[in-house]
Amino acid sequence: MIHAILLPVVTGFILFLFGMKLMETSLQTWAGPRLQLWLERFTRTPVRGLITGTVLTAALQSSTAITVIAIGLVGAGVLSFPRTLGVILGTNIGTCLTTELIGLSLGGIGVPILIASASVWLASWLAGPLPPAAQGLGLDQTAAGHGGRQWLRSVRYGSLAVAGFSLVLLGIEIMQTIGPALQSRGLFAWFVHQAQTSLLWGILAGAAVTALVHSSAAVIAMAMSLAATGAIPVELGVAITIGANVGTCVTAVIAGMSSSRAGRYVAWSHVLLNVGGAILFYPVIHWLVSLSALLASDAASQIARSQTIFNIVGSLIALPLCYLSMWKRLEFRSQ
């Protein structure tokens, strides 16, 4: 059992998390000086906030990072609570890019991508030291003052981000090797049987594991890997995915604990969005799977499509609620 299940799971999971963290850190280091400026400028309405949250989350590959930054800006009084509601909705949509890329089953090209990106990263060091990070509106002036070498920063951190993504692909490929071994274990078969009786088991499992590892992408990737090998049915994989969206709220709640009352409102609005979405979609999981089957043929891609549909529909349903005047009154009382 150790060699057939535990070792591949632990190795693949660690590789996946390391790749995600490398990708997230690289992109944040490159874009960090601009993040606050972008959030301040492009969140004046919930629709603009939704678009901004979607783009930034897709670019940085971390909905948690954008959510935590939003909580910090609200706590510091830079952003108002109502302006962050659209951002929170957008982070749920933007995070779908990760699962969609994973659903393409690119594991076979993970090693070539890693070699190529590592070569570019090493070559960037031969070009000399990095220029100082551009700050907000001073980007053009800073770049001009250093011979236009801001491209070097983008190349170096961009190649690191691509290397992180290749490690994500390799981690998934390793985790997929446990499928046959899992199918032969009675305990796992019992869990699958219980989940087929009530998919609530899958939602609870996805939420609990995500809360522990603080990475919904990792849990969803594992569900996609198991479904791809036939170890679990697609319906259970979708239920785990919905649960992972709920479990990822734990990080936001923890960040909100040390913030102002308005910052805590941001964290709990994130919880309400994802829990409300789970309650809304739980009765129609089978319909969701049927719809995703029309859009994708293999099991992993179907789970990725289901995640995308779940987040987009949930966010669009909640978007009109962001315009309610009650949010401004709630913020006024919190001051």
Coordinates of C-alpha atoms in Angstrom, one line a residue:
M1 CA 0.0 0.0 0.0
I2 CA 2.9 2.4 0.8
H3 CA 4.5 2.0 -2.6
A4 CA 1.3 1.7 -4.6
I5 CA -0.7 4.5 -3.0
L6 CA 0.9 6.6 -0.3
L7 CA 4.2 7.3 -2.0
P8 CA 2.7 8.4 -5.4
V9 CA 0.1 10.5 -3.6
V10 CA 2.5 12.2 -1.3
T11 CA 5.1 12.8 -4.1
G12 CA 2.6 14.0 -6.6
F13 CA 0.8 16.2 -4.1
I14 CA 4.0 17.8 -2.9
L15 CA 5.1 18.4 -6.5
F16 CA 1.7 19.9 -7.3
L17 CA 1.7 22.2 -4.3
F18 CA 5.3 23.3 -4.9
G19 CA 4.5 24.0 -8.6
M20 CA 1.4 26.0 -7.6
K21 CA 3.3 28.0 -5.0
L22 CA 6.2 28.7 -7.4
M23 CA 3.8 29.8 -10.1
E24 CA 1.8 32.0 -7.7
T25 CA 4.9 33.6 -6.1
S26 CA 6.6 34.3 -9.4
L27 CA 3.6 36.1 -10.9
Q28 CA 2.9 38.0 -7.7
T29 CA 6.5 39.2 -7.5
W30 CA 6.3 40.4 -11.1
A31 CA 2.9 42.0 -10.8
G32 CA 2.9 42.9 -7.1
P33 CA 3.7 46.6 -7.3
R34 CA 0.8 47.1 -9.7
L35 CA -1.9 45.0 -7.9
Q36 CA -3.1 47.7 -5.5
L37 CA -3.3 50.3 -8.3
W38 CA -5.3 47.9 -10.5
L39 CA -7.7 47.0 -7.8
E40 CA -8.2 50.7 -6.9
R41 CA -8.7 51.8 -10.5
F42 CA -10.9 49.0 -11.9
T43 CA -13.4 48.2 -9.1
R44 CA -15.7 51.2 -9.2
T45 CA -18.7 49.1 -10.1
P46 CA -19.5 45.4 -9.3
V47 CA -19.2 44.5 -13.0
R48 CA -15.8 46.1 -13.3
G49 CA -14.8 44.4 -10.1
L50 CA -15.9 41.1 -11.4
I51 CA -13.9 41.5 -14.6
T52 CA -10.9 42.7 -12.7
G53 CA -11.1 39.9 -10.2
T54 CA -11.4 37.4 -13.0
V55 CA -8.4 38.7 -15.0
L56 CA -6.1 39.1 -12.0
T57 CA -7.0 35.6 -10.6
A58 CA -6.4 34.0 -14.0
A59 CA -3.1 35.9 -14.4
L60 CA -1.8 35.1 -10.9
Q61 CA -3.3 31.6 -10.7
S62 CA -4.5 32.3 -7.1
S63 CA -8.0 33.3 -6.1
T64 CA -6.8 33.2 -2.4
A65 CA -4.1 35.8 -3.1
I66 CA -6.6 38.3 -4.7
T67 CA -9.2 37.7 -1.9
V68 CA -6.6 38.2 0.8
I69 CA -5.3 41.4 -0.9
A70 CA -8.9 42.7 -1.2
I71 CA -9.5 42.0 2.5
G72 CA -6.3 43.9 3.4
L73 CA -7.2 46.9 1.3
V74 CA -10.6 47.1 2.8
G75 CA -9.1 46.8 6.3
A76 CA -6.7 49.6 5.5
G77 CA -9.6 51.8 4.2
V78 CA -8.2 51.9 0.6
L79 CA -11.2 50.1 -0.8
S80 CA -14.8 50.1 0.3
F81 CA -16.6 46.8 1.1
P82 CA -19.2 47.1 -1.7
R83 CA -16.4 47.6 -4.3
T84 CA -14.9 44.2 -3.3
L85 CA -18.1 42.2 -3.9
G86 CA -17.5 42.1 -7.6
V87 CA -13.9 41.2 -7.1
I88 CA -14.8 38.2 -5.0
L89 CA -17.2 37.0 -7.7
G90 CA -14.5 37.4 -10.3
T91 CA -11.9 35.4 -8.3
N92 CA -14.2 32.3 -8.5
I93 CA -14.4 32.6 -12.3
G94 CA -10.7 33.3 -12.8
T95 CA -9.6 30.3 -10.8
C96 CA -11.3 28.1 -13.4
L97 CA -8.4 28.6 -15.8
T98 CA -6.2 26.3 -13.7
T99 CA -8.6 23.4 -13.8
E100 CA -9.3 24.0 -17.5
L101 CA -5.6 23.8 -18.2
I102 CA -5.3 20.7 -16.1
G103 CA -8.3 19.2 -17.9
L104 CA -6.3 19.3 -21.2
S105 CA -4.3 16.3 -20.0
L106 CA -0.9 17.9 -20.8
G107 CA 1.0 15.7 -18.4
G108 CA 3.1 14.2 -21.2
I109 CA 4.7 17.5 -22.1
G110 CA 5.5 18.5 -18.4
V111 CA 9.2 17.5 -18.7
P112 CA 9.8 19.3 -22.0
I113 CA 8.1 22.5 -20.6
L114 CA 10.2 22.3 -17.4
I115 CA 13.4 21.9 -19.4
A116 CA 12.6 24.8 -21.7
S117 CA 11.4 27.2 -18.9
A118 CA 14.4 26.3 -16.8
S119 CA 16.7 27.1 -19.7
V120 CA 15.1 30.5 -20.3
W121 CA 15.3 31.3 -16.6
L122 CA 19.0 30.4 -16.5
A123 CA 19.7 32.4 -19.7
S124 CA 18.0 35.4 -18.1
W125 CA 20.8 35.5 -15.5
L126 CA 23.3 35.9 -18.2
A127 CA 21.6 39.1 -19.3
G128 CA 22.5 40.8 -16.1
P129 CA 20.7 41.9 -12.8
L130 CA 17.1 42.9 -12.7
P131 CA 16.1 46.5 -12.8
P132 CA 14.2 48.0 -9.8
A133 CA 10.5 47.0 -9.8
A134 CA 8.3 49.5 -11.5
Q135 CA 5.9 51.2 -9.1
G136 CA 2.4 52.0 -10.4
L137 CA 2.2 54.9 -12.7
G138 CA 6.0 55.2 -12.8
L139 CA 6.3 52.1 -15.0
D140 CA 7.3 53.9 -18.2
Q141 CA 9.7 56.3 -16.5
T142 CA 11.4 53.4 -14.5
A143 CA 11.7 51.3 -17.6
A144 CA 13.2 54.2 -19.6
G145 CA 15.6 55.0 -16.7
H146 CA 17.1 51.5 -16.9
G147 CA 17.4 51.1 -20.6
G148 CA 14.0 49.5 -21.1
R149 CA 15.1 46.4 -19.3
Q150 CA 11.8 45.7 -17.6
W151 CA 11.4 43.0 -20.1
L152 CA 14.0 41.0 -18.3
R153 CA 11.9 41.0 -15.1
S154 CA 9.0 39.6 -17.1
V155 CA 11.1 36.9 -18.8
R156 CA 12.7 35.8 -15.6
Y157 CA 9.5 35.5 -13.5
G158 CA 7.5 34.4 -16.4
S159 CA 9.8 31.4 -17.0
L160 CA 9.6 30.6 -13.3
A161 CA 5.8 30.6 -13.5
V162 CA 5.9 28.3 -16.5
A163 CA 8.3 26.0 -14.7
G164 CA 5.8 25.9 -11.8
F165 CA 3.0 24.9 -14.1
S166 CA 5.1 22.1 -15.5
L167 CA 5.6 20.8 -12.0
V168 CA 1.8 20.9 -11.5
L169 CA 1.4 18.7 -14.6
L170 CA 4.1 16.3 -13.4
G171 CA 2.5 16.1 -10.0
I172 CA -0.9 15.2 -11.5
E173 CA 0.7 12.6 -13.8
I174 CA 2.2 10.9 -10.7
M175 CA -1.0 11.0 -8.7
Q176 CA -2.9 9.3 -11.6
T177 CA -0.8 6.2 -11.2
I178 CA -2.7 5.2 -8.0
G179 CA -5.9 4.5 -9.8
P180 CA -5.6 0.7 -10.1
A181 CA -4.3 0.3 -6.5
L182 CA -7.2 2.4 -5.1
Q183 CA -9.8 0.3 -7.0
S184 CA -8.5 -2.8 -5.3
R185 CA -8.9 -1.4 -1.7
G186 CA -12.2 -2.2 0.0
L187 CA -12.3 1.0 2.1
F188 CA -12.1 3.2 -0.9
A189 CA -14.8 1.2 -2.7
W190 CA -17.0 1.7 0.4
F191 CA -16.5 5.4 0.3
V192 CA -17.4 5.5 -3.5
H193 CA -20.5 3.4 -2.7
Q194 CA -21.6 5.8 0.1
A195 CA -21.0 8.8 -2.2
Q196 CA -23.2 7.2 -4.9
T197 CA -25.9 6.9 -2.3
S198 CA -25.5 10.6 -1.3
L199 CA -23.1 12.9 -3.1
L200 CA -23.1 15.0 0.1
W201 CA -20.2 12.7 1.1
G202 CA -18.2 14.0 -1.8
I203 CA -19.0 17.7 -1.0
L204 CA -18.0 17.3 2.6
A205 CA -14.8 15.4 1.7
G206 CA -13.8 18.1 -0.8
A207 CA -14.5 20.9 1.7
A208 CA -12.6 19.2 4.6
V209 CA -9.5 18.3 2.6
T210 CA -9.3 21.7 0.9
A211 CA -9.6 23.4 4.3
L212 CA -6.6 21.4 5.5
V213 CA -4.3 21.9 2.6
H214 CA -5.5 25.5 1.7
S215 CA -5.6 24.7 -2.0
S216 CA -8.8 23.9 -3.9
A217 CA -6.8 23.5 -7.1
A218 CA -4.8 20.6 -5.6
V219 CA -8.0 18.8 -4.3
I220 CA -9.8 19.3 -7.7
A221 CA -6.7 18.1 -9.5
M222 CA -6.7 14.9 -7.4
A223 CA -10.4 14.4 -8.1
M224 CA -9.8 14.8 -11.8
S225 CA -6.9 12.4 -11.7
L226 CA -9.0 9.7 -9.9
A227 CA -11.8 10.2 -12.3
A228 CA -9.5 10.0 -15.3
T229 CA -8.3 6.5 -14.2
G230 CA -11.9 5.3 -13.4
A231 CA -11.3 5.1 -9.7
I232 CA -14.3 7.4 -9.0
P233 CA -17.3 8.3 -11.1
V234 CA -17.5 11.8 -12.6
E235 CA -20.5 12.7 -10.4
L236 CA -18.4 12.1 -7.3
G237 CA -15.5 14.2 -8.8
V238 CA -17.9 17.1 -9.4
A239 CA -19.2 16.8 -5.8
I240 CA -15.7 16.9 -4.5
T241 CA -15.0 20.0 -6.7
I242 CA -18.1 21.8 -5.3
G243 CA -16.9 21.0 -1.8
A244 CA -13.4 22.3 -2.6
N245 CA -14.9 25.6 -3.5
V246 CA -16.4 25.8 -0.1
G247 CA -13.3 24.6 1.7
T248 CA -11.1 27.3 0.1
C249 CA -13.1 30.0 2.0
V250 CA -11.2 29.0 5.2
T251 CA -8.1 31.0 4.1
A252 CA -10.2 34.1 3.6
V253 CA -11.9 33.7 7.0
I254 CA -8.5 33.4 8.7
A255 CA -7.3 36.5 6.9
G256 CA -10.5 38.3 7.9
M257 CA -10.0 37.6 11.6
S258 CA -7.1 40.0 11.8
S259 CA -8.8 42.7 9.7
S260 CA -11.4 45.4 10.4
R261 CA -15.1 44.7 10.6
A262 CA -15.4 45.6 6.9
G263 CA -12.6 43.2 6.1
R264 CA -14.5 40.4 7.9
Y265 CA -17.5 41.3 5.8
V266 CA -15.5 40.6 2.7
A267 CA -14.3 37.2 4.0
W268 CA -17.9 36.1 5.0
S269 CA -19.3 37.3 1.7
H270 CA -16.8 34.9 0.1
V271 CA -18.2 32.1 2.3
L272 CA -21.8 33.0 1.5
L273 CA -21.1 33.0 -2.2
N274 CA -19.5 29.5 -2.3
V275 CA -21.8 27.9 0.3
G276 CA -24.9 29.4 -1.5
G277 CA -23.6 28.0 -4.8
A278 CA -23.0 24.6 -3.3
I279 CA -26.6 24.5 -1.9
L280 CA -27.9 25.7 -5.3
F281 CA -26.1 23.1 -7.4
Y282 CA -26.2 20.1 -5.0
P283 CA -29.7 19.0 -6.2
V284 CA -28.7 19.3 -9.9
I285 CA -25.3 17.7 -9.9
H286 CA -26.4 15.0 -12.2
W287 CA -27.7 17.6 -14.7
L288 CA -24.4 19.5 -14.3
V289 CA -22.5 16.3 -15.2
S290 CA -24.8 15.7 -18.2
L291 CA -24.2 19.2 -19.5
S292 CA -20.4 18.9 -19.0
A293 CA -20.5 15.6 -20.9
L294 CA -21.8 17.5 -23.9
L295 CA -18.8 19.9 -23.7
A296 CA -16.1 17.3 -23.1
S297 CA -15.5 13.6 -23.7
D298 CA -13.0 12.5 -21.0
A299 CA -13.8 12.4 -17.3
A300 CA -11.1 14.9 -16.2
S301 CA -12.3 17.5 -18.7
Q302 CA -15.9 17.0 -17.7
I303 CA -15.0 17.9 -14.1
A304 CA -13.1 21.0 -15.3
R305 CA -16.2 22.1 -17.4
S306 CA -18.4 21.5 -14.4
Q307 CA -16.2 23.6 -12.2
T308 CA -16.3 26.4 -14.8
I309 CA -20.1 26.2 -15.2
F310 CA -20.6 26.2 -11.4
N311 CA -18.5 29.3 -10.8
I312 CA -19.7 31.3 -13.8
V313 CA -23.4 30.6 -13.2
G314 CA -23.0 31.2 -9.4
S315 CA -21.2 34.5 -9.9
L316 CA -23.6 35.8 -12.5
I317 CA -26.6 34.9 -10.3
A318 CA -25.0 36.7 -7.4
L319 CA -23.9 39.8 -9.4
P320 CA -27.2 41.7 -9.3
L321 CA -27.2 41.4 -5.5
C322 CA -24.0 43.4 -5.4
Y323 CA -26.0 46.5 -6.4
L324 CA -28.2 46.4 -3.3
S325 CA -28.1 49.5 -1.2
M326 CA -28.0 47.4 2.0
W327 CA -24.2 46.9 1.5
K328 CA -23.5 50.6 1.8
R329 CA -25.6 50.8 4.9
L330 CA -23.8 47.8 6.3
E331 CA -20.4 49.4 5.7
F332 CA -21.6 52.6 7.3
R333 CA -22.5 50.8 10.5
S334 CA -19.2 49.0 10.6
Q335 CA -17.2 52.3 10.6

